[in-house]
Coordinates of C-alpha atoms in Angstrom, one line a residue:
M1 CA -47.9 -0.3 50.5
E2 CA -48.0 3.1 49.0
K3 CA -44.6 4.8 48.3
S4 CA -43.7 7.9 50.1
P5 CA -43.7 11.3 48.2
L6 CA -39.8 11.4 48.5
V7 CA -39.4 8.0 46.9
K8 CA -41.7 8.9 44.2
K9 CA -39.7 12.0 43.4
I10 CA -36.4 10.2 43.3
T11 CA -38.1 7.5 40.9
I12 CA -39.4 10.2 38.6
W13 CA -36.0 12.0 38.7
L14 CA -34.1 8.8 37.9
Y15 CA -36.4 8.0 34.9
G16 CA -36.0 11.6 33.8
L17 CA -32.3 11.3 34.1
F18 CA -32.3 8.1 32.1
A19 CA -34.6 9.4 29.4
A20 CA -32.4 12.5 29.2
A21 CA -29.2 10.4 28.8
V22 CA -30.9 8.3 26.0
V23 CA -32.1 11.4 24.1
S24 CA -28.6 12.9 24.7
V25 CA -26.8 9.9 23.1
F26 CA -29.2 9.8 20.2
L27 CA -28.8 13.6 19.6
L28 CA -25.0 13.2 19.9
F29 CA -24.8 10.5 17.3
F30 CA -27.3 12.3 15.1
L31 CA -25.0 15.4 15.2
I32 CA -22.0 13.3 14.5
S33 CA -23.7 11.6 11.5
A34 CA -24.7 14.9 10.1
G35 CA -21.1 16.2 10.4
A36 CA -22.0 18.9 13.0
L37 CA -19.1 17.8 15.1
G38 CA -16.4 17.8 12.4
F39 CA -15.6 15.9 9.3
M40 CA -17.7 13.0 8.3
P41 CA -17.2 11.1 4.9
S42 CA -19.9 11.5 2.3
F43 CA -21.8 8.5 0.7
E44 CA -19.4 8.9 -2.3
E45 CA -16.3 8.8 -0.1
L46 CA -17.6 5.7 1.7
E47 CA -18.3 4.0 -1.6
N48 CA -14.8 4.9 -3.1
P49 CA -12.4 5.5 -0.2
H50 CA -9.1 6.8 -1.3
S51 CA -5.7 5.1 -0.7
N52 CA -2.4 5.9 -2.0
L53 CA -1.3 3.1 -4.3
A54 CA 2.1 2.5 -5.8
T55 CA 2.6 2.5 -9.6
E56 CA 4.0 -0.9 -10.7
V57 CA 6.5 -1.4 -13.7
F58 CA 6.3 -4.8 -15.2
A59 CA 8.6 -6.5 -17.7
A60 CA 7.4 -8.2 -20.8
D61 CA 7.2 -11.6 -19.0
E62 CA 5.1 -9.9 -16.2
V63 CA 8.0 -9.8 -13.7
L64 CA 7.8 -6.8 -11.4
L65 CA 10.7 -4.5 -12.2
G66 CA 10.0 -1.9 -9.5
N67 CA 7.5 0.7 -8.2
F68 CA 7.0 4.5 -7.9
F69 CA 5.3 5.3 -4.7
Q70 CA 4.8 7.7 -1.8
E71 CA 3.3 4.7 0.2
N72 CA 4.5 1.4 -1.0
R73 CA 1.0 -0.1 -1.4
S74 CA -0.4 -2.4 -4.1
R75 CA -4.0 -3.5 -3.8
V76 CA -5.0 -7.2 -3.8
E77 CA -8.4 -8.7 -3.9
Y78 CA -9.8 -10.7 -1.0
E79 CA -9.5 -13.9 -3.0
E80 CA -5.7 -13.2 -3.6
I81 CA -5.1 -13.2 0.3
S82 CA -4.3 -16.5 2.0
P83 CA -7.0 -18.0 4.4
N84 CA -4.2 -18.0 7.1
V85 CA -4.0 -14.3 7.0
I86 CA -7.9 -14.0 7.4
N87 CA -8.1 -16.4 10.3
A88 CA -5.1 -14.9 12.1
L89 CA -6.7 -11.5 11.7
V90 CA -10.2 -12.4 13.0
S91 CA -8.9 -14.5 15.7
T92 CA -6.7 -11.8 17.1
E93 CA -8.4 -8.5 16.3
D94 CA -12.0 -9.2 16.4
I95 CA -13.2 -12.7 17.2
R96 CA -17.0 -11.8 16.8
F97 CA -16.4 -10.0 13.4
Y98 CA -18.9 -12.1 11.6
D99 CA -21.6 -11.6 14.3
H100 CA -21.8 -7.8 14.8
S101 CA -22.7 -4.9 12.5
G102 CA -19.6 -2.7 13.1
I103 CA -19.8 -2.3 17.0
D104 CA -19.1 -5.2 19.3
A105 CA -21.3 -4.6 22.4
R106 CA -19.6 -7.4 24.3
G107 CA -16.2 -6.0 23.6
L108 CA -17.3 -2.5 24.7
A109 CA -18.8 -3.9 27.9
R110 CA -15.4 -5.7 28.6
V111 CA -13.5 -2.5 28.1
L112 CA -15.9 -0.6 30.3
F113 CA -15.8 -3.1 33.1
R114 CA -12.3 -4.5 33.1
T115 CA -10.3 -1.7 31.5
I116 CA -11.9 1.4 33.1
L117 CA -13.3 0.2 36.2
L118 CA -10.7 -2.5 37.3
Q119 CA -7.8 -0.8 35.4
E120 CA -6.7 -4.2 33.9
E121 CA -4.1 -3.2 31.0
S122 CA -4.3 -6.5 29.3
S123 CA -8.0 -6.8 28.9
G124 CA -7.9 -5.9 25.2
G125 CA -9.3 -3.0 23.1
G126 CA -13.0 -2.7 22.1
S127 CA -12.5 -1.5 18.6
T128 CA -13.7 -3.9 15.8
I129 CA -11.9 -4.4 12.6
T130 CA -14.5 -2.3 10.9
Q131 CA -13.8 0.6 13.4
Q132 CA -10.1 0.2 12.8
L133 CA -10.8 0.5 9.1
A134 CA -12.7 3.6 9.7
K135 CA -9.8 5.1 11.5
L136 CA -7.3 4.2 8.8
L137 CA -9.4 5.6 6.1
F138 CA -10.7 8.9 7.4
H139 CA -8.8 9.9 10.6
D140 CA -5.2 11.3 11.4
P141 CA -3.5 10.8 14.6
A142 CA -5.3 12.6 17.2
R143 CA -3.4 15.5 19.1
S144 CA -5.2 15.0 22.5
K145 CA -7.3 12.5 24.5
W146 CA -10.5 14.7 23.9
E147 CA -9.9 14.7 20.1
R148 CA -9.4 11.0 20.2
G149 CA -12.6 10.5 22.1
I150 CA -14.6 12.4 19.5
Q151 CA -12.8 10.2 16.8
K152 CA -13.9 7.1 18.6
L153 CA -17.5 8.2 18.5
K154 CA -17.1 9.1 14.8
E155 CA -15.6 5.8 14.1
W156 CA -18.6 4.0 15.6
V157 CA -20.8 5.7 13.1
I158 CA -18.6 5.2 10.1
A159 CA -18.2 1.7 11.0
V160 CA -21.9 1.1 10.9
K161 CA -22.1 2.8 7.5
L162 CA -19.4 0.7 6.1
E163 CA -21.0 -2.5 7.3
R164 CA -24.1 -1.3 5.3
S165 CA -22.1 -0.6 2.2
Y166 CA -19.7 -3.5 2.0
T167 CA -19.6 -7.4 2.7
K168 CA -17.5 -8.8 5.4
D169 CA -15.0 -10.1 3.0
E170 CA -14.7 -6.7 1.3
I171 CA -14.2 -5.0 4.7
L172 CA -11.4 -7.5 5.5
G173 CA -9.9 -7.0 2.1
M174 CA -9.9 -3.2 2.5
Y175 CA -8.4 -3.4 6.0
L176 CA -5.5 -5.5 4.9
N177 CA -4.8 -3.3 1.8
K178 CA -4.9 -0.2 4.0
A179 CA -2.8 -1.4 7.1
P180 CA 0.5 0.2 7.6
F181 CA 3.6 -1.9 8.5
I182 CA 7.2 -0.6 8.6
Y183 CA 10.2 -0.4 6.1
D184 CA 7.9 1.6 3.6
A185 CA 5.4 -1.4 3.6
Y186 CA 2.0 -0.5 3.3
G187 CA -0.8 -3.1 2.9
I188 CA -0.6 -7.0 3.0
K189 CA 1.1 -7.3 -0.4
S190 CA 3.9 -5.1 0.2
A191 CA 4.4 -6.6 3.8
A192 CA 4.5 -10.2 2.3
A193 CA 7.1 -9.1 -0.2
T194 CA 9.2 -7.1 2.3
F195 CA 9.4 -9.5 5.1
F196 CA 9.1 -13.0 3.3
S197 CA 9.6 -12.4 -0.4
T198 CA 6.3 -14.0 -1.2
Y199 CA 2.8 -13.1 -2.3
P200 CA -0.3 -12.7 0.1
D201 CA -1.8 -15.9 -1.2
S202 CA 1.3 -18.0 -0.4
L203 CA 1.6 -16.8 3.2
T204 CA 2.0 -19.8 5.7
V205 CA 0.3 -19.8 9.1
E206 CA 3.4 -18.7 11.0
E207 CA 4.2 -16.1 8.5
S208 CA 0.6 -14.8 8.6
A209 CA 0.8 -14.7 12.4
V210 CA 3.8 -12.6 12.3
L211 CA 2.3 -10.0 10.1
V212 CA -1.0 -9.9 11.9
G213 CA 0.9 -9.7 15.4
M214 CA 2.8 -6.6 13.9
L215 CA -0.4 -4.7 13.3
K216 CA -0.8 -4.0 17.1
N217 CA 2.4 -1.9 16.9
P218 CA 4.7 -2.4 13.9
S219 CA 7.5 -0.4 15.4
L220 CA 7.5 -2.4 18.6
F221 CA 7.0 -5.9 17.1
N222 CA 9.7 -5.3 14.5
P223 CA 10.9 -8.8 13.4
V224 CA 14.3 -7.3 12.0
R225 CA 15.2 -5.5 15.1
R226 CA 13.4 -7.3 17.8
P227 CA 13.0 -10.9 16.6
E228 CA 12.5 -12.5 20.1
L229 CA 9.7 -9.9 20.9
T230 CA 8.1 -10.5 17.6
Q231 CA 8.3 -14.2 17.9
G232 CA 6.4 -13.8 21.3
R233 CA 3.9 -11.8 19.7
R234 CA 3.4 -14.3 16.8
N235 CA 2.9 -17.1 19.3
V236 CA 0.2 -15.0 20.9
V237 CA -1.6 -14.9 17.5
L238 CA -1.0 -18.7 17.0
H239 CA -2.6 -19.3 20.5
Q240 CA -5.6 -17.1 19.5
M241 CA -5.9 -19.1 16.3
M242 CA -6.0 -22.2 18.4
K243 CA -8.7 -20.8 20.7
A244 CA -10.7 -20.1 17.6
R245 CA -10.2 -23.7 16.5
H246 CA -8.2 -22.8 13.4
L247 CA -5.3 -24.8 14.7
T248 CA -5.1 -27.9 16.8
R249 CA -3.1 -28.1 20.0
A250 CA -0.5 -30.3 18.2
E251 CA -0.2 -27.7 15.3
Y252 CA 0.1 -24.9 17.8
D253 CA 2.8 -26.6 19.8
S254 CA 4.9 -27.2 16.6
L255 CA 4.5 -23.9 14.9
K256 CA 5.4 -21.8 18.1
Q257 CA 8.8 -23.5 18.1
L258 CA 9.7 -22.4 14.5
P259 CA 11.9 -19.4 14.0
L260 CA 10.6 -16.4 12.2
G261 CA 12.0 -17.4 8.8
L262 CA 12.4 -13.8 7.4
E263 CA 13.5 -13.2 3.9
F264 CA 13.7 -9.5 4.5
K265 CA 14.1 -7.1 1.4
R266 CA 13.1 -3.5 1.8
S267 CA 11.8 -1.9 -1.4
D268 CA 12.8 1.5 -2.7
H269 CA 12.9 3.5 -5.8
I270 CA 16.6 2.4 -6.6
G271 CA 16.5 -1.3 -6.0
G272 CA 15.3 -3.9 -8.4
L273 CA 15.9 -4.5 -12.0
A274 CA 16.6 -1.8 -14.6
P275 CA 16.9 1.3 -12.4
Y276 CA 18.1 3.5 -15.4
F277 CA 15.1 2.2 -17.4
R278 CA 12.7 3.0 -14.6
E279 CA 14.1 6.6 -14.1
Y280 CA 13.9 7.4 -17.6
L281 CA 10.4 6.0 -17.6
R282 CA 9.5 8.3 -14.6
T283 CA 10.9 11.4 -16.1
T284 CA 9.2 10.7 -19.5
L285 CA 5.8 10.1 -18.1
T286 CA 5.8 13.2 -15.8
A287 CA 7.4 15.6 -18.3
R288 CA 5.6 19.0 -18.5
Q289 CA 4.6 20.8 -21.8
P290 CA 7.7 22.5 -23.0
V291 CA 7.6 26.3 -22.6
R292 CA 10.6 28.3 -23.9
E293 CA 10.7 30.6 -21.0
N294 CA 11.5 27.5 -18.6
Y295 CA 14.8 26.7 -20.6
A296 CA 17.9 28.5 -20.4
S297 CA 19.2 30.6 -23.4
W298 CA 21.7 27.9 -24.4
Q299 CA 19.0 25.1 -24.3
N300 CA 17.3 25.9 -27.6
Q301 CA 18.0 22.4 -29.0
K302 CA 16.7 20.8 -25.9
F303 CA 13.5 22.9 -26.2
L304 CA 13.1 21.8 -29.8
E305 CA 13.6 18.2 -29.1
D306 CA 11.1 18.1 -26.1
S307 CA 8.6 20.0 -28.2
V308 CA 8.9 17.3 -30.9
E309 CA 8.6 14.6 -28.2
W310 CA 5.5 16.3 -26.6
N311 CA 3.7 16.4 -30.0
K312 CA 4.6 13.0 -31.3
N313 CA 5.3 10.8 -28.4
P314 CA 2.1 9.9 -26.5
L315 CA 4.1 8.8 -23.4
F316 CA 6.1 12.0 -23.2
G317 CA 4.2 13.9 -20.5
W318 CA 1.5 11.2 -20.2
V319 CA 0.2 12.3 -16.8
N320 CA -0.1 15.8 -17.9
K321 CA -1.8 14.9 -21.2
N322 CA -4.4 12.4 -19.8
L323 CA -7.0 13.3 -17.0
K324 CA -8.9 11.1 -14.7
A325 CA -12.8 11.0 -14.7
D326 CA -13.0 13.8 -12.1
G327 CA -10.7 16.0 -14.4
S328 CA -7.6 15.9 -12.1
K329 CA -4.2 14.6 -13.4
Y330 CA -2.7 11.3 -12.7
D331 CA -0.1 10.9 -10.0
I332 CA 2.4 8.1 -10.7
Y333 CA 3.2 8.0 -6.7
R334 CA -0.5 7.6 -5.7
D335 CA -2.8 6.5 -8.3
G336 CA -1.8 2.8 -8.7
L337 CA -0.9 2.7 -12.4
K338 CA 0.4 -0.5 -14.0
I339 CA 3.1 0.1 -16.7
Y340 CA 3.9 -2.8 -19.1
T341 CA 7.2 -2.7 -21.0
T342 CA 9.3 -4.6 -23.5
I343 CA 12.2 -5.4 -21.2
D344 CA 12.9 -9.0 -20.8
S345 CA 13.6 -9.6 -17.1
E346 CA 15.7 -12.6 -17.4
L347 CA 17.9 -11.0 -20.2
Q348 CA 18.1 -7.8 -18.0
L349 CA 19.1 -9.8 -15.0
N350 CA 21.9 -11.6 -16.9
A351 CA 23.0 -8.3 -18.5
E352 CA 23.3 -6.5 -15.3
K353 CA 25.2 -9.5 -13.7
A354 CA 27.6 -9.4 -16.8
V355 CA 28.2 -5.6 -16.4
Q356 CA 28.9 -5.9 -12.7
M357 CA 31.4 -8.9 -13.2
H358 CA 33.0 -6.9 -16.2
L359 CA 33.5 -3.7 -14.0
A360 CA 34.6 -5.7 -10.9
E361 CA 37.0 -8.2 -12.6
D362 CA 38.3 -6.2 -15.6
L363 CA 37.8 -2.5 -15.8
Q364 CA 38.2 -1.7 -12.1
P365 CA 41.3 -3.6 -11.6
K366 CA 42.8 -1.9 -14.8
F367 CA 41.8 1.4 -13.6
F368 CA 43.4 1.0 -10.3
K369 CA 46.6 -0.3 -12.0
E370 CA 46.8 2.3 -14.9
K371 CA 44.8 5.3 -13.5
G372 CA 43.2 5.6 -16.8
D373 CA 39.8 5.2 -18.3
A374 CA 38.2 2.3 -20.0
P375 CA 35.3 2.2 -22.5
A376 CA 31.9 1.0 -21.1
P377 CA 30.6 -2.5 -22.3
L378 CA 28.2 -2.6 -25.1
L379 CA 25.3 -4.9 -24.4
P380 CA 22.5 -4.4 -27.0
N381 CA 20.1 -7.1 -27.5
I382 CA 17.4 -6.4 -30.1
S383 CA 14.5 -8.7 -30.9
P384 CA 14.9 -9.4 -34.6
R385 CA 11.2 -9.8 -35.2
S386 CA 9.7 -6.9 -33.2
N387 CA 12.7 -4.6 -33.1
T388 CA 11.8 -3.8 -29.5
T389 CA 14.3 -3.3 -26.5
R390 CA 14.8 -6.6 -24.5
L391 CA 17.3 -5.4 -22.0
L392 CA 19.0 -2.2 -20.8
T393 CA 22.1 -1.6 -18.8
G394 CA 22.9 1.9 -19.1
P395 CA 20.9 5.2 -19.3
C396 CA 18.7 4.1 -22.1
N397 CA 15.2 2.4 -22.1
K398 CA 12.0 1.9 -23.9
Q399 CA 8.5 1.6 -22.3
I400 CA 5.2 0.8 -23.8
A401 CA 2.0 0.5 -21.8
I402 CA 0.2 2.0 -18.9
E403 CA -2.8 0.5 -17.0
S404 CA -4.7 2.3 -14.4
F405 CA -6.1 0.4 -11.5
G406 CA -9.5 -0.9 -12.5
R407 CA -9.3 0.0 -16.2
K408 CA -6.7 -0.3 -19.2
I409 CA -5.2 2.9 -20.4
C410 CA -2.7 1.8 -23.0
R411 CA -1.7 -1.5 -24.5
K412 CA 1.7 -2.8 -25.6
T413 CA 2.9 -1.9 -29.0
P414 CA 6.3 -2.6 -30.7
S415 CA 8.6 0.5 -31.0
A416 CA 12.0 1.4 -32.5
W417 CA 15.1 1.5 -30.4
S418 CA 18.2 3.4 -31.2
S419 CA 21.6 1.7 -30.8
M420 CA 23.2 1.8 -27.4
S421 CA 26.4 3.5 -26.9
R422 CA 28.4 4.8 -23.9
Y423 CA 26.9 8.2 -24.6
P424 CA 23.3 9.3 -23.9
C425 CA 20.9 7.9 -26.2
R426 CA 18.2 9.5 -28.4
Y427 CA 14.8 7.9 -28.6
S428 CA 12.5 7.6 -31.4
P429 CA 8.8 8.4 -30.6
T430 CA 6.9 5.6 -29.0
R431 CA 3.5 4.5 -30.2
A432 CA 0.7 3.7 -27.9
I433 CA -2.9 3.0 -28.3
L434 CA -5.2 4.5 -25.7
T435 CA -8.2 2.3 -25.0
P436 CA -11.3 3.2 -22.6

């Protein structure tokens, strides 16, 4: 039976609308990819995404003394992350992560039907781990729903490009290194140290579930302030792991009964071993080239001493003397340097305990009793063979080596150390060997 002219017109109009919609969507994503609708990362930025990394200061026995940071983040490789974390993350955030190329069509369909049409608040989100990584790497918080909508479209494009540039394991590693937590913890390494005093490769199933559960809303699922709510969220993650067959029913039933088991320790610039040492190290590395006009009239001696240090000590003003490959200066708060020192962490810990005990049990009681002053303890400890500083309990120190993330800058060399006294120390120039 031949269709009526009206039906033909309607059919043509529908096909035309459909074709126009397809062309419009194609044109929209082309414009987004070309950067016509706002910032889009270049190929170089996709290949080398920037993250603020903390500078780490190590003792001679490779114990971490402390960090300098704007964001307390230290990068770890995928192989250094426990499989428990990977299983928890994929099971909870993106169950089809290994099957899609950045955009999960089934997830988007679920969001469209259940969240938008049926108004179900618990139907889950449609963003893949790759899209979340794109947001963390290249987008700041949106100021309006319209801006967030444009960001979403850009994240789709960036996610596809990331999938073309990186393996699935690399994407997971990048995401876990970039993810923000709370209490100045950024990335899985800092989070593991802050909440469980451990390393990423040693996280148990239940610990991994806590950290992955926090990613949904770190402030809400705060294990320190809201342990019951966080435990419930952890159990949701464990249930998702059971659904993904990473846990048996018996394991799930057992693990969900466990307490959070926190070993909370917040990192800061003051805590940790050798704080005087690290502060001297910071001021030495970041010192600027001495200019007489920047010193007061009575600081002529200080100017002369700083000038000698600038010329003879490679580490005095190191960040202002050495440039990165792009010609910019190093930033100890963002560039992830690794600094190796001659401090012995065990001796340092014992020395600090001895000073604390001496002050608390001897000097302080005498001060309160006599209202007088008492000399500070002398705790020098010099290695007879290398003549290097082994410990430091006052405002004196010695540091040796710096290593940039990805390439070595300096290596450790012995150095002289001046005798410790209760007064500020003078330092002999430290030798360092710069290597490519």
